[in-house]
Amino acid sequence: MCGIVGVLGNHHVAPLLVEALKRLEYRGYDSAGIATVNEGRLDRRRAVGKLVNLSDLLVHEPLAGKAGIGHTRWATHGAATVANAHPHRAGNVAVVHNGIIENFRELRAELTAAGYSFESETDTETVALLMRHELAQGGTPAEATARLLPRLHGAFALCFLFEGEEDLMICARKGSPLAIGHGDGEMFVGSDAIALAPMTDRITYLEEGDWAVITRAGAEIFDARNARANRAMARIQVDATRIEKAGYKHFMAKEIAEQPVVLADALRHYLREDGLNLPAGVDFTGVDRLTLVACGTAHYACHVAKYWFESLAGLPCDIDIASEFRYREPPLSDRGWAVFVSQSGETADTLAALRHVQDKVARTLAVVNVTTSSIARECDVTLPIMAGVEVGVASTKAFTCQLTVLLTLALKAAQDRGRLDAAQLATRLADLRLLPGLMNAALALAPEIEGLAEELAKAQDVLFLGRGAMYPLALEGALKLKEISYIHAEGYASGELKHGPIALIDASVPVLVLAPRDALFEKTVSNMQEVMARHGRVLLLSDQPGIAEAGADCWRCLTLPRVPDLLAPILYAVPAQLLAYHTAIAKGTDVDQPRNLAKSVTVE
Ligand code: F6R
């Protein structure tokens, strides 16, 4: 988490830094700050809360200088206060940091014993003081950096600025991504290429352990052993229109509405006229086990996919939450594949899980949105989900695109394992091609959902129920609602209700039942009856036959298009997202930047 930017410019850089931080605010918004060097003097401004507070501060207390660094924070060590906000300064050094310095307590004790005192509770201030200490030992800032970096444990991206040095930034990467941008007589540093997009499209990604000495003339890059390293410069295309709200009130609303278009992009990428179009390395012949690992919403996509891989391809499939995966020491097969699903491609736990399996499975696959991300670069095969930039903290279009790509992968597994003949595959592909149209039909439910959301907004607790592949959808629906509306919500497998959670049911608890009229419908209806017998208020999301059969006694019903079974989890994601969105609007919460969260979770 946390966003980092640095600029060695030809004009005063404060406005550029603030603009870049706006594009990085998805990484955290607990506080923000910038530091510049002007006429040799290092100075900084910091403010708690959203970036707008820093912008306001800069109106009253502007900061001049053509060299500067900036930061937007997601608090880890110490509360969101000005003292804990970055940049941190120690004498002639300022630093911005993303990640965690795991040995900061030892370093802090050592520095305290050496007579230094601390102003903040952060791990980052330790780095600033350690750099000040190293500089005091003599040598150039680059020499001090080479001595300092091996002393830092953990995962981090850092960018330093030095008093008296108007043409120097030093940055380093270990575990957290960092991009260097090349301008004309200007240089930039950013947590990602999106932050730098309006300033330059020429990007060099630092590799694991790299650090760089940057002047306006260019970047000198060193590897973890301090040897000079050549890293390629690439031209990055970031479609600016995809990072604007395009007339929508929120990014989340825009991203929900984009789903028919981005799903069509994904289908164009993975389907040919007459079959599937997956990369050459994707052949499931001889694969004996699949392990799917991810966090949060991406994990729920894996959970749905487990049903597909097992039922379509008969392939044993384990799913894991990335933060648990390594610690339960799962047995892995050297004929097995491991799939890592991540919108950002930078989620620390998912990346750590990938590194854990690297030499233990036959192949690693990345299902990611950001194809330049660490997970994409470290996997054997990358399958882009084609969702376009997702800015809203609550994942929406990335989820349905992940599902779509995982479904094409499950179909490929079924084909390679002789479970689908040509005619059956053709039917499945024809079904898949219906998706964009079906998504449009689901989006048309928005006005009806807005009305329902007014009612949901009054609830303190909401339950979501689903059976089969709709069970993970119930989990995802509950996650979406709680993260942006702050209403307590839980998802359960319908049949599990009577094993405990039914104790929660009374007339004040809305129960959302996700139940297309499929082979499991009758059983889910029985579970619904159990809820209604206890005065629970059931909102049934089903298709026309389902509503006709079981809607009569429900509190409310939402009629979705009839859909082939396989596609139901993708389609039913839309009303779940719209319900969460409109409920949050009715409650007046901050939809795109809900409290305590960040878009990219780069700490374990
Ligand atoms: C919820 C949400 C998160 C992410 C999770 C993984 O709406 O967005 O649960 O799904 O943090 O992030 P990625 O997919 O970037 O690995």
Coordinates of C-alpha atoms in Angstrom, one line a residue, residues 331-581:
P331 CA 1.3 -30.8 -0.1
L332 CA 2.0 -29.9 -3.7
S333 CA 2.4 -32.1 -6.7
D334 CA 5.3 -31.8 -9.2
R335 CA 2.7 -32.5 -11.9
G336 CA 0.4 -29.8 -10.5
W337 CA -0.2 -26.3 -11.5
A338 CA -0.6 -23.2 -9.3
V339 CA -2.7 -20.3 -10.4
F340 CA -2.4 -16.9 -8.7
V341 CA -5.4 -14.5 -9.2
S342 CA -4.9 -10.8 -8.5
Q343 CA -6.3 -7.6 -10.0
S344 CA -3.2 -5.6 -9.0
G345 CA -0.7 -8.4 -9.4
E346 CA 1.1 -6.8 -6.4
T347 CA -0.8 -8.2 -3.4
A348 CA 2.0 -9.1 -0.9
D349 CA 0.4 -12.4 0.4
T350 CA -0.3 -13.6 -3.1
L351 CA 3.2 -12.8 -4.3
A352 CA 4.7 -14.5 -1.3
A353 CA 2.5 -17.6 -2.0
L354 CA 3.8 -17.6 -5.6
R355 CA 7.4 -17.5 -4.4
H356 CA 6.7 -20.3 -2.0
V357 CA 5.6 -22.7 -4.8
Q358 CA 8.1 -21.7 -7.4
D359 CA 10.1 -24.9 -7.4
K360 CA 7.4 -27.2 -6.1
V361 CA 4.9 -27.3 -9.0
A362 CA 5.1 -27.9 -12.7
R363 CA 3.8 -24.5 -13.8
T364 CA 2.7 -21.2 -12.3
L365 CA -0.1 -19.1 -14.0
A366 CA -0.9 -15.5 -13.3
V367 CA -4.5 -14.3 -13.8
V368 CA -4.0 -10.6 -13.4
N369 CA -5.2 -7.2 -14.6
V370 CA -1.9 -5.4 -14.5
T371 CA 0.4 -7.4 -16.8
T372 CA 3.5 -5.5 -15.8
S373 CA 3.0 -6.4 -12.2
S374 CA 5.3 -8.6 -10.1
I375 CA 3.0 -11.6 -10.1
A376 CA 2.7 -11.5 -13.9
R377 CA 6.5 -11.1 -14.3
E378 CA 7.3 -14.0 -11.9
C379 CA 4.8 -16.6 -13.2
D380 CA 5.5 -18.9 -16.1
V381 CA 2.3 -17.9 -18.0
T382 CA 0.3 -14.7 -17.7
L383 CA -3.4 -14.6 -18.6
P384 CA -4.5 -11.0 -18.6
I385 CA -8.1 -10.4 -17.5
M386 CA -8.5 -7.4 -19.8
A387 CA -10.6 -5.3 -17.4
G388 CA -8.8 -2.0 -17.9
V389 CA -7.7 0.1 -15.0
E390 CA -9.8 -0.5 -11.9
V391 CA -9.8 2.5 -9.6
G392 CA -12.7 2.0 -7.2
V393 CA -11.4 0.2 -4.1
A394 CA -14.2 -2.3 -4.2
S395 CA -13.4 -4.7 -7.0
T396 CA -16.2 -5.1 -9.6
K397 CA -15.3 -5.5 -13.2
A398 CA -12.0 -7.2 -12.3
F399 CA -14.1 -9.9 -10.5
T400 CA -16.3 -10.7 -13.4
C401 CA -13.3 -10.6 -15.8
Q402 CA -11.4 -13.0 -13.5
L403 CA -14.4 -15.4 -13.5
T404 CA -14.6 -15.2 -17.3
V405 CA -10.9 -16.0 -17.8
L406 CA -11.0 -18.8 -15.2
L407 CA -14.0 -20.3 -17.0
T408 CA -12.2 -20.4 -20.3
L409 CA -9.3 -22.0 -18.5
A410 CA -11.6 -24.6 -17.0
L411 CA -13.1 -25.3 -20.4
K412 CA -9.5 -25.8 -21.7
A413 CA -8.8 -28.2 -18.9
A414 CA -12.0 -30.1 -19.7
Q415 CA -11.0 -30.2 -23.4
D416 CA -7.4 -31.4 -22.7
R417 CA -8.6 -34.1 -20.3
G418 CA -11.1 -35.4 -22.9
R419 CA -14.2 -34.3 -20.9
L420 CA -15.7 -32.2 -23.6
D421 CA -16.2 -33.1 -27.2
A422 CA -16.2 -30.6 -30.0
A423 CA -20.0 -30.2 -30.0
Q424 CA -20.2 -29.7 -26.2
L425 CA -17.4 -27.2 -26.4
A426 CA -19.1 -25.3 -29.2
T427 CA -22.3 -25.1 -27.0
R428 CA -20.3 -23.7 -24.0
L429 CA -18.6 -21.2 -26.2
A430 CA -21.9 -20.0 -27.7
D431 CA -23.1 -19.6 -24.1
L432 CA -20.1 -17.6 -23.2
R433 CA -20.7 -15.2 -26.1
L434 CA -24.0 -14.4 -24.6
L435 CA -22.4 -12.8 -21.5
P436 CA -22.0 -9.1 -22.6
G437 CA -25.7 -9.0 -23.6
L438 CA -26.8 -10.7 -20.4
M439 CA -24.7 -8.3 -18.4
N440 CA -26.4 -5.3 -20.1
A441 CA -29.8 -6.8 -19.1
A442 CA -28.6 -7.2 -15.5
L443 CA -27.4 -3.6 -15.5
A444 CA -30.9 -2.5 -16.5
L445 CA -32.1 -3.5 -13.0
A446 CA -30.3 -0.5 -11.5
P447 CA -33.4 1.7 -10.9
E448 CA -35.2 -1.2 -9.2
I449 CA -32.1 -2.0 -7.1
E450 CA -31.8 1.7 -6.1
G451 CA -35.3 1.4 -4.5
L452 CA -34.4 -1.8 -2.6
A453 CA -31.1 -0.2 -1.4
E454 CA -33.1 2.5 0.4
E455 CA -34.6 -0.4 2.5
L456 CA -31.3 -2.3 2.9
A457 CA -29.5 0.9 4.1
K458 CA -31.7 0.7 7.3
A459 CA -30.4 -2.8 8.2
Q460 CA -27.7 -3.4 10.7
D461 CA -27.0 -7.0 9.5
V462 CA -27.6 -8.6 6.2
L463 CA -27.2 -12.3 5.2
F464 CA -26.4 -13.6 1.7
L465 CA -27.2 -17.2 0.9
G466 CA -26.2 -19.3 -2.1
R467 CA -25.7 -23.0 -3.0
G468 CA -23.1 -24.6 -5.3
A469 CA -21.2 -22.0 -7.4
M470 CA -23.6 -19.4 -6.0
Y471 CA -22.2 -19.9 -2.5
P472 CA -19.0 -18.0 -3.2
L473 CA -21.2 -15.3 -4.9
A474 CA -23.0 -15.0 -1.5
L475 CA -19.6 -14.5 0.1
E476 CA -18.6 -11.9 -2.5
G477 CA -22.0 -10.1 -2.2
A478 CA -21.5 -9.8 1.6
L479 CA -18.0 -8.5 1.2
K480 CA -19.0 -5.9 -1.3
L481 CA -21.8 -4.7 0.9
K482 CA -19.8 -4.5 4.1
E483 CA -16.7 -2.9 2.6
I484 CA -18.5 0.1 1.1
S485 CA -21.7 0.6 3.2
Y486 CA -20.2 -0.6 6.6
I487 CA -23.3 -2.7 7.2
H488 CA -22.4 -6.0 8.8
A489 CA -22.9 -8.7 6.2
E490 CA -22.1 -12.4 6.0
G491 CA -22.4 -15.0 3.2
Y492 CA -23.4 -18.6 3.9
A493 CA -23.9 -21.7 1.9
S494 CA -27.7 -22.0 2.1
G495 CA -27.6 -25.5 3.7
E496 CA -25.3 -24.3 6.4
L497 CA -27.8 -21.8 7.8
K498 CA -29.5 -24.2 10.2
H499 CA -26.1 -25.2 11.7
G500 CA -25.8 -21.9 13.6
P501 CA -26.4 -18.7 11.7
I502 CA -30.2 -19.2 11.7
A503 CA -30.1 -17.9 15.3
L504 CA -29.5 -14.4 13.8
I505 CA -32.8 -14.4 11.9
D506 CA -35.5 -12.0 12.9
A507 CA -37.7 -9.5 11.1
S508 CA -34.9 -6.9 11.1
V509 CA -32.4 -9.0 9.1
P510 CA -32.7 -9.0 5.3
V511 CA -31.6 -12.3 3.8
L512 CA -30.5 -12.1 0.2
V513 CA -30.9 -15.4 -1.6
L514 CA -28.9 -15.8 -4.9
A515 CA -30.8 -18.7 -6.6
P516 CA -31.1 -19.1 -10.4
R517 CA -33.7 -21.8 -11.3
D518 CA -31.2 -24.6 -11.6
A519 CA -30.9 -28.2 -10.3
L520 CA -30.2 -26.9 -6.7
F521 CA -33.1 -24.5 -6.6
E522 CA -35.6 -26.7 -4.7
K523 CA -33.2 -27.2 -1.9
T524 CA -32.4 -23.5 -1.6
V525 CA -36.1 -22.7 -1.6
S526 CA -36.4 -25.1 1.4
N527 CA -33.7 -23.1 3.2
M528 CA -35.6 -19.9 2.3
Q529 CA -38.7 -21.3 3.9
E530 CA -36.8 -21.9 7.1
V531 CA -35.8 -18.2 7.1
M532 CA -39.4 -17.0 6.4
A533 CA -40.8 -19.3 9.1
R534 CA -38.7 -17.2 11.5
H535 CA -40.0 -13.9 10.1
G536 CA -36.8 -13.3 8.1
R537 CA -37.2 -10.9 5.2
V538 CA -36.1 -12.7 2.0
L539 CA -35.0 -10.8 -1.0
L540 CA -34.9 -13.5 -3.8
L541 CA -32.6 -12.9 -6.8
S542 CA -33.6 -15.4 -9.4
D543 CA -34.9 -15.7 -13.0
Q544 CA -38.5 -15.6 -14.2
P545 CA -39.3 -19.3 -13.6
G546 CA -37.6 -19.2 -10.1
I547 CA -39.6 -16.1 -9.1
A548 CA -42.8 -17.6 -10.4
E549 CA -42.2 -20.7 -8.4
A550 CA -40.9 -19.3 -5.1
G551 CA -41.3 -15.5 -5.1
A552 CA -44.8 -15.3 -3.7
D553 CA -43.9 -15.2 0.0
C554 CA -40.7 -13.3 -0.3
W555 CA -40.2 -9.8 1.1
R556 CA -38.9 -8.6 -2.3
C557 CA -37.8 -10.3 -5.6
L558 CA -35.4 -9.3 -8.4
T559 CA -35.8 -10.9 -11.7
L560 CA -32.6 -11.6 -13.7
P561 CA -32.4 -13.0 -17.2
R562 CA -32.5 -16.8 -17.6
V563 CA -28.9 -17.9 -18.0
P564 CA -26.9 -21.1 -18.7
D565 CA -25.9 -22.5 -15.3
L566 CA -22.2 -21.9 -15.8
L567 CA -22.7 -18.2 -16.4
A568 CA -24.9 -17.6 -13.3
P569 CA -22.0 -16.6 -10.9
I570 CA -20.8 -14.0 -13.4
L571 CA -24.3 -12.5 -14.1
Y572 CA -25.4 -12.5 -10.5
A573 CA -22.3 -10.5 -9.5
V574 CA -23.9 -7.5 -11.1
P575 CA -27.0 -7.1 -8.9
A576 CA -24.8 -7.9 -5.9
Q577 CA -22.5 -5.0 -6.9
L578 CA -25.4 -2.6 -7.6
L579 CA -27.0 -3.4 -4.3
A580 CA -23.8 -2.6 -2.4
Y581 CA -23.2 0.5 -4.5

